[in-house]
Short mmCIF file of C-alpha atoms in Angstrom, two decimals:
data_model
loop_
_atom_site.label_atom_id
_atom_site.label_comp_id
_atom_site.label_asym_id
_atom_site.label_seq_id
_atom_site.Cartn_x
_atom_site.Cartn_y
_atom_site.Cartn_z
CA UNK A 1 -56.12 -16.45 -0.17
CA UNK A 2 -59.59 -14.11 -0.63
CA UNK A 3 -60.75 -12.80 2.47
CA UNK A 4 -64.29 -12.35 1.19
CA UNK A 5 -66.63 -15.29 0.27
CA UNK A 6 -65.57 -17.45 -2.58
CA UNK A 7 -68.96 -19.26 -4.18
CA UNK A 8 -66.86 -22.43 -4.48
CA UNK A 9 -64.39 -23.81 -1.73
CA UNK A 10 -61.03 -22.94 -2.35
CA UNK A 11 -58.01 -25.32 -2.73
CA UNK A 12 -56.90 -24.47 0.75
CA UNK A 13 -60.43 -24.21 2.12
CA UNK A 14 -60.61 -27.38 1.32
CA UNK A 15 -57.13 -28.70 2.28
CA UNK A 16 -58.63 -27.21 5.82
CA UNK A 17 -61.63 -29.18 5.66
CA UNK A 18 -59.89 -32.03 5.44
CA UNK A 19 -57.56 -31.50 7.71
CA UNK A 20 -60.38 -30.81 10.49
CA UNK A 21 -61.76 -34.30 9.77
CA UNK A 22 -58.97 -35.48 10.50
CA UNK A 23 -58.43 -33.81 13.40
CA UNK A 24 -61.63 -35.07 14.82
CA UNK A 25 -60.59 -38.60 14.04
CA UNK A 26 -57.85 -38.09 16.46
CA UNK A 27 -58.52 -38.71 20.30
CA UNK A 28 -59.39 -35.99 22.48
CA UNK A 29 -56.49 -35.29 24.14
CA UNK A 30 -54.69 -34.75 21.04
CA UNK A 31 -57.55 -32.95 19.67
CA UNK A 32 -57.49 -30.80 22.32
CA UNK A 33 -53.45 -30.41 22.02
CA UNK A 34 -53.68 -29.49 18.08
CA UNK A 35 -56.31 -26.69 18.85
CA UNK A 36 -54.14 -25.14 21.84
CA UNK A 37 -57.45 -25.93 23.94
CA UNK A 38 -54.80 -27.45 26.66
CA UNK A 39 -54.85 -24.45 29.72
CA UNK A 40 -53.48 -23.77 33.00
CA UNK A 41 -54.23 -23.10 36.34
CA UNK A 42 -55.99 -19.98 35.28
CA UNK A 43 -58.00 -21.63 32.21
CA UNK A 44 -55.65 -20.06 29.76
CA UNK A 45 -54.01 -21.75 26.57
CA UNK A 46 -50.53 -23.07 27.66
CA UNK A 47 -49.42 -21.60 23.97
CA UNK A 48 -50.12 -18.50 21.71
CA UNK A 49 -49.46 -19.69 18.41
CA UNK A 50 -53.04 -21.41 17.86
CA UNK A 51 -54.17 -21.37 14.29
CA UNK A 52 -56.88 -19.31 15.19
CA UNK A 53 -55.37 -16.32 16.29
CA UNK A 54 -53.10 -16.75 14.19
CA UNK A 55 -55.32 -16.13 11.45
CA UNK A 56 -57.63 -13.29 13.53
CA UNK A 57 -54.46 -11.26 13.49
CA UNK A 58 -53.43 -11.64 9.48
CA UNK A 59 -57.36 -10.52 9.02
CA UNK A 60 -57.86 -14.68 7.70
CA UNK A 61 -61.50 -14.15 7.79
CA UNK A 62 -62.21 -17.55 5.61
CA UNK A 63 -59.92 -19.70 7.64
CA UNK A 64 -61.41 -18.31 11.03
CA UNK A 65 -64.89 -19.11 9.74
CA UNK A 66 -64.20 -22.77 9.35
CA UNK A 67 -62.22 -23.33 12.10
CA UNK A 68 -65.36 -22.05 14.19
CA UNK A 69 -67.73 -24.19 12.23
CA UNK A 70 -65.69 -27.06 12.86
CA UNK A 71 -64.94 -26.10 16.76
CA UNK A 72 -67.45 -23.17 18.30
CA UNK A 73 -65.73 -24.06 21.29
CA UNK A 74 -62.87 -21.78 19.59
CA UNK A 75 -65.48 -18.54 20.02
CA UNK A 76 -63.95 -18.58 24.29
CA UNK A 77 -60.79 -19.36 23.69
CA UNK A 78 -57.88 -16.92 24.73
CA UNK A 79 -54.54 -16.04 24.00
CA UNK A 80 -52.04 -15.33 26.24
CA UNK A 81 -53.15 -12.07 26.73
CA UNK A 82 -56.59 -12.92 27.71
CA UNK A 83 -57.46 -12.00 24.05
CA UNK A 84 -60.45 -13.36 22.06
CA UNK A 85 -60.12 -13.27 18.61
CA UNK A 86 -62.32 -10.99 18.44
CA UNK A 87 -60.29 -8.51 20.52
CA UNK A 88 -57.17 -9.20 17.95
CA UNK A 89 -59.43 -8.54 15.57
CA UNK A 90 -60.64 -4.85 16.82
CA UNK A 91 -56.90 -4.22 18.18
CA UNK A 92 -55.88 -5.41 14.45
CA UNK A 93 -58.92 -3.37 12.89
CA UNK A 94 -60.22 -6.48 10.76
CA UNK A 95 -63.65 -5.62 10.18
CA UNK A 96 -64.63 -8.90 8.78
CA UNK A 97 -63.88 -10.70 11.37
CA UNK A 98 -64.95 -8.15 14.35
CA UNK A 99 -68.75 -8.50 12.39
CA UNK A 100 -68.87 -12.03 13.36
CA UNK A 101 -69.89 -10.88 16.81
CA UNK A 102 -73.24 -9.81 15.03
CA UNK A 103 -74.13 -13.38 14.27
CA UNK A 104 -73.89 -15.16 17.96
CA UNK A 105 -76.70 -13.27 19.09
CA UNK A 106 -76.37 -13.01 22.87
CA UNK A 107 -73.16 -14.51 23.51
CA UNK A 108 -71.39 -11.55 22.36
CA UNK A 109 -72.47 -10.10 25.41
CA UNK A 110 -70.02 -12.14 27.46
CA UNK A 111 -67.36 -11.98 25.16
CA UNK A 112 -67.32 -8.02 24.68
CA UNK A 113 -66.97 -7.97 28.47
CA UNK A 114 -63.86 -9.52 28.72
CA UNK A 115 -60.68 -7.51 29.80
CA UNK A 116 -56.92 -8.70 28.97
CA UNK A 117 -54.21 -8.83 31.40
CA UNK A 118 -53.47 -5.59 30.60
CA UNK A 119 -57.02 -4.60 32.19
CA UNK A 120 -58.23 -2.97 28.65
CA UNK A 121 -61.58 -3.86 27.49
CA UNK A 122 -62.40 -4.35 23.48
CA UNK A 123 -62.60 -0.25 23.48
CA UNK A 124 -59.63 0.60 24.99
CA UNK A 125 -57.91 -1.71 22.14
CA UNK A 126 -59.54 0.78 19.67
CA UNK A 127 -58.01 3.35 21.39
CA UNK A 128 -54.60 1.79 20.50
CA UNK A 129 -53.12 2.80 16.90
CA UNK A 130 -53.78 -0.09 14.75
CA UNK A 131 -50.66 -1.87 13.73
CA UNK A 132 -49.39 -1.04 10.15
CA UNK A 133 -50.68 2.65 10.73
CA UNK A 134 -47.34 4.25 12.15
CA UNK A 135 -46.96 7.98 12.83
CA UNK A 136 -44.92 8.21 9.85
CA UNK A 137 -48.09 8.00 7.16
CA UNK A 138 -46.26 7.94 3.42
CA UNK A 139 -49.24 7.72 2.07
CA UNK A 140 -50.74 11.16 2.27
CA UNK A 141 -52.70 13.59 4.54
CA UNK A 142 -56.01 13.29 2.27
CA UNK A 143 -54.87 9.05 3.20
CA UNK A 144 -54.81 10.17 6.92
CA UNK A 145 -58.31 11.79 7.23
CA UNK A 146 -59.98 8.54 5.59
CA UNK A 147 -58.02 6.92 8.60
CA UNK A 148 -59.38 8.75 10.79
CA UNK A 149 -62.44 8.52 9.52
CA UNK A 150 -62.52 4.78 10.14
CA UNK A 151 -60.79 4.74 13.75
CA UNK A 152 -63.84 7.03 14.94
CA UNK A 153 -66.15 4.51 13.21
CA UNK A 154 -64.40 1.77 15.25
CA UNK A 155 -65.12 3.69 18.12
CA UNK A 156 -68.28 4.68 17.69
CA UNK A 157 -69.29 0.89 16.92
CA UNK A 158 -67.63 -0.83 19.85
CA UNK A 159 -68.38 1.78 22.33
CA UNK A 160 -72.53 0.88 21.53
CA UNK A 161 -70.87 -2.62 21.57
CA UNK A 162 -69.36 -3.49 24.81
CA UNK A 163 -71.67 -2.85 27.87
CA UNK A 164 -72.00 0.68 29.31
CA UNK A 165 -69.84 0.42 32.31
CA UNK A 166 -66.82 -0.42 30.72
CA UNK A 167 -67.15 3.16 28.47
CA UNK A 168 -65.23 4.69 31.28
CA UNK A 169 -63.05 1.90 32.63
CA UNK A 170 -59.59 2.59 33.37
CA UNK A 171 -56.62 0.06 32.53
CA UNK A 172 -54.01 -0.72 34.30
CA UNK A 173 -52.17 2.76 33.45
CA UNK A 174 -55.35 4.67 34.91
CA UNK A 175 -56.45 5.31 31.12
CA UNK A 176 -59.94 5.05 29.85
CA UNK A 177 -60.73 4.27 26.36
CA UNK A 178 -61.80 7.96 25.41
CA UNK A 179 -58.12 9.14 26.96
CA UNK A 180 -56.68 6.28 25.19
CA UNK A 181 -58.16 7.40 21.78
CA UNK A 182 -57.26 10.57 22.19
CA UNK A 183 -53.71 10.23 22.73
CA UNK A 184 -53.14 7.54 20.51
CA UNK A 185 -54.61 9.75 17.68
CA UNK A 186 -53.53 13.21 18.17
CA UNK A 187 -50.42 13.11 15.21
CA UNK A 188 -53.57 12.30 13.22
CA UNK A 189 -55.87 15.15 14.55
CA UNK A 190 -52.97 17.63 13.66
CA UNK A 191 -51.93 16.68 10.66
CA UNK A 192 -56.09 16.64 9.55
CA UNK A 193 -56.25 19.85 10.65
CA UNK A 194 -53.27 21.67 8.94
CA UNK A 195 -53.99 19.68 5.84
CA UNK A 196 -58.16 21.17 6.18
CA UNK A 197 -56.76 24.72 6.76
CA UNK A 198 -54.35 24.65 3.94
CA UNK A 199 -56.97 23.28 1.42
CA UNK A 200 -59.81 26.03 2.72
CA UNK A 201 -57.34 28.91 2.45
CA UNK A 202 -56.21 27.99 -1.02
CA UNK A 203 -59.77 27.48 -1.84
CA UNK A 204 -60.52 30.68 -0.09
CA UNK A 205 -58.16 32.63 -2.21
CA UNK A 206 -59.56 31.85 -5.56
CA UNK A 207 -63.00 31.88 -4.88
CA UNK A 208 -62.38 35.71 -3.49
CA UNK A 209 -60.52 36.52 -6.40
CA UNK A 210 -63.65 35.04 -8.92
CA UNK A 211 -65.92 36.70 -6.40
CA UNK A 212 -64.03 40.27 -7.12
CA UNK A 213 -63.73 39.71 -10.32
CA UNK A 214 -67.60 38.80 -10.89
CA UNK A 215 -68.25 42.05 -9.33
CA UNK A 216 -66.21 44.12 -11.20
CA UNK A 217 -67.58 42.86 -14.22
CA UNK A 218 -71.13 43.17 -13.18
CA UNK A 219 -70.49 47.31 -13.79
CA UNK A 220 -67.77 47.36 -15.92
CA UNK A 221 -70.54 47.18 -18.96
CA UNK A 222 -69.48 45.90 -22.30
CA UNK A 223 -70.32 49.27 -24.54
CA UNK A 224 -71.12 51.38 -21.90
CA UNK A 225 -73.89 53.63 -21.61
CA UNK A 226 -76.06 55.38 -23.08
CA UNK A 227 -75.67 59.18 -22.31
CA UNK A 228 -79.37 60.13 -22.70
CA UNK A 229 -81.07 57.32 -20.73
CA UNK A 230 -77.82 56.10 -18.85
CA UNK A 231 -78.76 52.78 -19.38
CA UNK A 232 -76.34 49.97 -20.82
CA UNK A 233 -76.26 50.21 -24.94
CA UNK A 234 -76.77 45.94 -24.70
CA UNK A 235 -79.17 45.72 -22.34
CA UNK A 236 -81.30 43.96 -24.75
CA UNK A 237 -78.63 41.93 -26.05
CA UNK A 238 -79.09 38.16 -25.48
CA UNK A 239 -75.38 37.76 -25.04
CA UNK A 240 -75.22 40.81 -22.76
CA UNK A 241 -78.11 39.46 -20.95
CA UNK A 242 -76.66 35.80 -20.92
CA UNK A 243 -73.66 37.11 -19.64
CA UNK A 244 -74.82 39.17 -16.86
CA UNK A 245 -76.99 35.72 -15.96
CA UNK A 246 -73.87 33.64 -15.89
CA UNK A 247 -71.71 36.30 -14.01
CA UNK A 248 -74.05 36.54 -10.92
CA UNK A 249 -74.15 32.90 -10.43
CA UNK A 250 -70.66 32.77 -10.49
CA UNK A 251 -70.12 35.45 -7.80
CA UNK A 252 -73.45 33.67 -5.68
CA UNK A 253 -71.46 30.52 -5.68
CA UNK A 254 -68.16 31.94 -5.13
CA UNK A 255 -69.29 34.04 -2.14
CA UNK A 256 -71.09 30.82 -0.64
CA UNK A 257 -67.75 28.83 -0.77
CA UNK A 258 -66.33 31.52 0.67
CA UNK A 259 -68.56 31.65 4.10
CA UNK A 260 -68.37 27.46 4.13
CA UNK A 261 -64.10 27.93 3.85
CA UNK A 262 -64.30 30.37 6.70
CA UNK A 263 -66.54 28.47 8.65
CA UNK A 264 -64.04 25.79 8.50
CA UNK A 265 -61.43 27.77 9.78
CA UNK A 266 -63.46 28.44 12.80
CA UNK A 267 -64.83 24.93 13.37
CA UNK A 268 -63.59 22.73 16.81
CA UNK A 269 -61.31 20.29 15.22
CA UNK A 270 -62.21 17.12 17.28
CA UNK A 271 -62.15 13.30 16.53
CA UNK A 272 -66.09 13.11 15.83
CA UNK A 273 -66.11 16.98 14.12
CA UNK A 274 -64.36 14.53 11.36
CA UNK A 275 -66.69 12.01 10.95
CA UNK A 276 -68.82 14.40 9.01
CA UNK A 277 -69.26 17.83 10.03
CA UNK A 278 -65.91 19.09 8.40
CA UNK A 279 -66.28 16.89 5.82
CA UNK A 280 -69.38 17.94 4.50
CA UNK A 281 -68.61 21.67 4.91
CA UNK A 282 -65.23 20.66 2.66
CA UNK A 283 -67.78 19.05 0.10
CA UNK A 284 -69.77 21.98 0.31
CA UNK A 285 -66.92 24.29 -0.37
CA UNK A 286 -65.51 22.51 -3.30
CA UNK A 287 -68.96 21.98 -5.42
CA UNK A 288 -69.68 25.49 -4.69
CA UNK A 289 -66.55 26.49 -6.24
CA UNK A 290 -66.57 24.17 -9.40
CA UNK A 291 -70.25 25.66 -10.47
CA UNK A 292 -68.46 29.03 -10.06
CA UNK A 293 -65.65 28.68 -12.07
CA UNK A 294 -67.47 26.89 -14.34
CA UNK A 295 -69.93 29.77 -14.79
CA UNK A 296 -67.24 32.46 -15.05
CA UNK A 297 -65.49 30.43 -17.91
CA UNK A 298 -68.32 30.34 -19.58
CA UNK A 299 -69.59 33.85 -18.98
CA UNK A 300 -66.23 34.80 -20.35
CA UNK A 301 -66.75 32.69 -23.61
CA UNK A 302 -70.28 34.65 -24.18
CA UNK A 303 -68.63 38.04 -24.24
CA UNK A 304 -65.87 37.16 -25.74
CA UNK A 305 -67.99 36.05 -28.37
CA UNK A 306 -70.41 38.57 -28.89
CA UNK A 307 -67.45 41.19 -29.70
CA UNK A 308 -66.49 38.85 -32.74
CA UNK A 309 -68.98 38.09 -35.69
CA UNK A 310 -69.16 36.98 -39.44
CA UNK A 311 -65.31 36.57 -41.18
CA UNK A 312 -63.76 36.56 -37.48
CA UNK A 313 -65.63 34.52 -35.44
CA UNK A 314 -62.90 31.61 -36.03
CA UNK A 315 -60.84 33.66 -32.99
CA UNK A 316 -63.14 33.19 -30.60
CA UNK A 317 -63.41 29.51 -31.62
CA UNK A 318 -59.90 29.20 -31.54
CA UNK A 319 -59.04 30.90 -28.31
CA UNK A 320 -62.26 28.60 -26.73
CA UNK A 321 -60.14 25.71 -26.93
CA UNK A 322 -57.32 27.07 -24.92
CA UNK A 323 -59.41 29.35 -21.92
CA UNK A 324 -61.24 25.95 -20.54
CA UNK A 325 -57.60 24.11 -20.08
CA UNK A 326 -56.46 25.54 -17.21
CA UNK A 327 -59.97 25.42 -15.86
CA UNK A 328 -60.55 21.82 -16.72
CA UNK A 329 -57.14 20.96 -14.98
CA UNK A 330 -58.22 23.42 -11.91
CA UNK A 331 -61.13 20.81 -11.91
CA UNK A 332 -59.77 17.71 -12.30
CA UNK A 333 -56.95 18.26 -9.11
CA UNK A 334 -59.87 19.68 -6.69
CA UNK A 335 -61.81 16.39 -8.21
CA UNK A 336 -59.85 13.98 -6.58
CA UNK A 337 -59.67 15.64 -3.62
CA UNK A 338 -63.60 15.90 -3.50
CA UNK A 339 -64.09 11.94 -4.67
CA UNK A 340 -61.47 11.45 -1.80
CA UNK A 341 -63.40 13.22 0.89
CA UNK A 342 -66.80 11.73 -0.75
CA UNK A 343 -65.97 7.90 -0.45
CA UNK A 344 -64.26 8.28 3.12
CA UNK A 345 -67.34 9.78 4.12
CA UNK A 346 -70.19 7.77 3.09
CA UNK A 347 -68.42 4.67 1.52
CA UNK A 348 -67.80 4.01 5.29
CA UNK A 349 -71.47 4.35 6.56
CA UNK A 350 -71.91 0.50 6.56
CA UNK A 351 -68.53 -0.79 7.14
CA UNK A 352 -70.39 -2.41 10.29
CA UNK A 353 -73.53 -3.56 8.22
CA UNK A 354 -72.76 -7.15 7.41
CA UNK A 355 -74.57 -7.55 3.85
CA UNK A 356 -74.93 -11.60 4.96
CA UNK A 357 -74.22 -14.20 7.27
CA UNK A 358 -70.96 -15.63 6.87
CA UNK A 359 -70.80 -18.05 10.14
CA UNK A 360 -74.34 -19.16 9.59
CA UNK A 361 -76.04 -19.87 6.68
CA UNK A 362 -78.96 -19.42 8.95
CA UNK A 363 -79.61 -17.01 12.08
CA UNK A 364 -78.61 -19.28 15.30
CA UNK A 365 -81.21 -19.63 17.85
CA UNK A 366 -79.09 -18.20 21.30
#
């Protein structure tokens, strides 16, 4: 079943429908029964297997909808760990679902300030790793920093979510949310960090080595000198000149990758560093060092070219073909890597923005 919006009812959306009619058909006691609203002495469900949570954990965004349409009463309800489903839905990270709470105007005020049995409020559920999200990630490191990317986002959101008091609230293990977080998330932290360092220094190596390279070439003159004026033989050549162009932009961008690596090795390596700050300085780093390899191959191409002319000038063409290869493949690795960091980054920006309302066709008037 989609989780987004469908523009026409599904089969099962509509199989619900009909089965709420139904439902409402039915007296209220067995109404009541069918949508666990039945509680106990302490005004809990007397069951945890409702349909609605049921559905708030799987990330059922669709099926929650309706069921609230059909019963708001369901917005209160609890599980058996004095849970709304919008607490499954943070604990579960179901963002879909959690941006409900932006529709019910002032009622989420009462229902962020609920605390389970456990005594955690909505933020100390952040602070818990999401389930599916083990220590053991398969998936990658560059994987890893997108998700932790998103669990500061989460934290960052319901922290200006829940009412100020409960930022520093303990538990029931004397934790608050910000210790929670921290511990929770600190296999995640590391492995961020050794994967950032390892990236830089690589980075940090060739960009040194163009950046020597450039340099060298800037007085190792093609022709040399002349011995009367001691000024270089091409220094009117346009290919001398283009070259000369090309090879100081190359070393300019090389040497300002290199300052943005090193100031990554020196950065504090905290949860909200990660949100951006290392991020962009990694983004910096790696554009930086594409114009500059890109300038040096094609500073090498000029002089290479201007030593060939007339019956001979298919070598250069022919060795042109081969020299960008390793560069285009240098390019397309570090690509990924950059489109990785990118998208984390800003695709995230308004994964808390609901677009439009999906529990009211029209604001409600709380």
């Amino acid at each position: 079943m989609k989780i987004g919006p469908a523009e026409k009812p599904s089969d099962a959306m509509q199989l619900l429908r009909i089965i709420c009619g139904n439902i409402m058909k039915l007296p209220k006691a067995k109404t009541d029964d069918l949508m666990g609203n039945v509680t106990n002495e302490q005004g809990l469900p007397t069951h945890s297997l409702q349909p609605l949570f049921i559905a708030a954990e799987m990330g059922n965004t669709e099926f929650v909808v309706e069921l609230i349409r059909q019963y708001p009463d369901l917005l209160w309800k609890r599980n058996d760990d004095n849970q709304t489903i919008f607490h499954v839905a943070v604990l579960h990270r179901h963002v879909s679902i959690y941006n409900l709470l932006h529709e019910i105007g002032s009622m989420k005020d009462m229902i962020t300030s609920v605390v389970d049995k456990n005594g955690n409020n909505m933020l100390h559920l952040v602070g818990m790793v999401a389930n599916g999200h083990e220590r053991e990630d398969n998936s990658g490191v560059r994987l890893q920093m997108q998700h932790m990317q998103r669990e500061v986002l989460w934290f960052k959101e319901v922290k200006d979510m829940i009412p100020p008091s409960y930022r520093k609230m303990k538990n029931k293990n004397d934790r608050t949310p910000k210790q929670l977080f921290k511990s929770e998330h600190d296999y995640l932290l590391l492995a961020n960090e050794k994967w950032m360092k390892d990236t830089a220094n690589q980075c940090l190596l060739i960009a040194a080595l163009i950046a020597s390279t450039g340099c060298s070439a800037a007085f190792a003159v093609p022709g040399g000198y002349n011995q009367n004026t001691g000024m270089p033989i091409f220094l009117h050549n346009r290919p001398f000149i283009f070259f000369n162009i090309l090879n100081a932009i190359s070393v300019v961008f090389a040497a300002y990758s290199i300052l943005i690596f090193l100031s990554i090795f020196i950065s504090r390596y905290t949860e909200h560093n990660f949100l951006e700050s290392l991020p962009k300085k990694l983004m910096r780093g790696l554009s930086a060092l594409f114009f500059s390899v890109a300038n040096m191959a094609v500073a090498f191409l000029v002089a290479f070219f201007s030593f060939w002319q007339g019956e001979l000038i298919w070598v250069p063409l022919f060795i042109s073909c081969f020299i960008f290869m390793p560069v285009i493949l240098y390019v397309r690795l570090q690509y990924e890597v950059l489109m990785d960091v990118y998208y984390s980054t800003y695709g995230s920006r308004n994964l808390f923005r609901p677009k439009k309302l999906r529990l009211y066709h029209q604001n409600p008037r709380l």
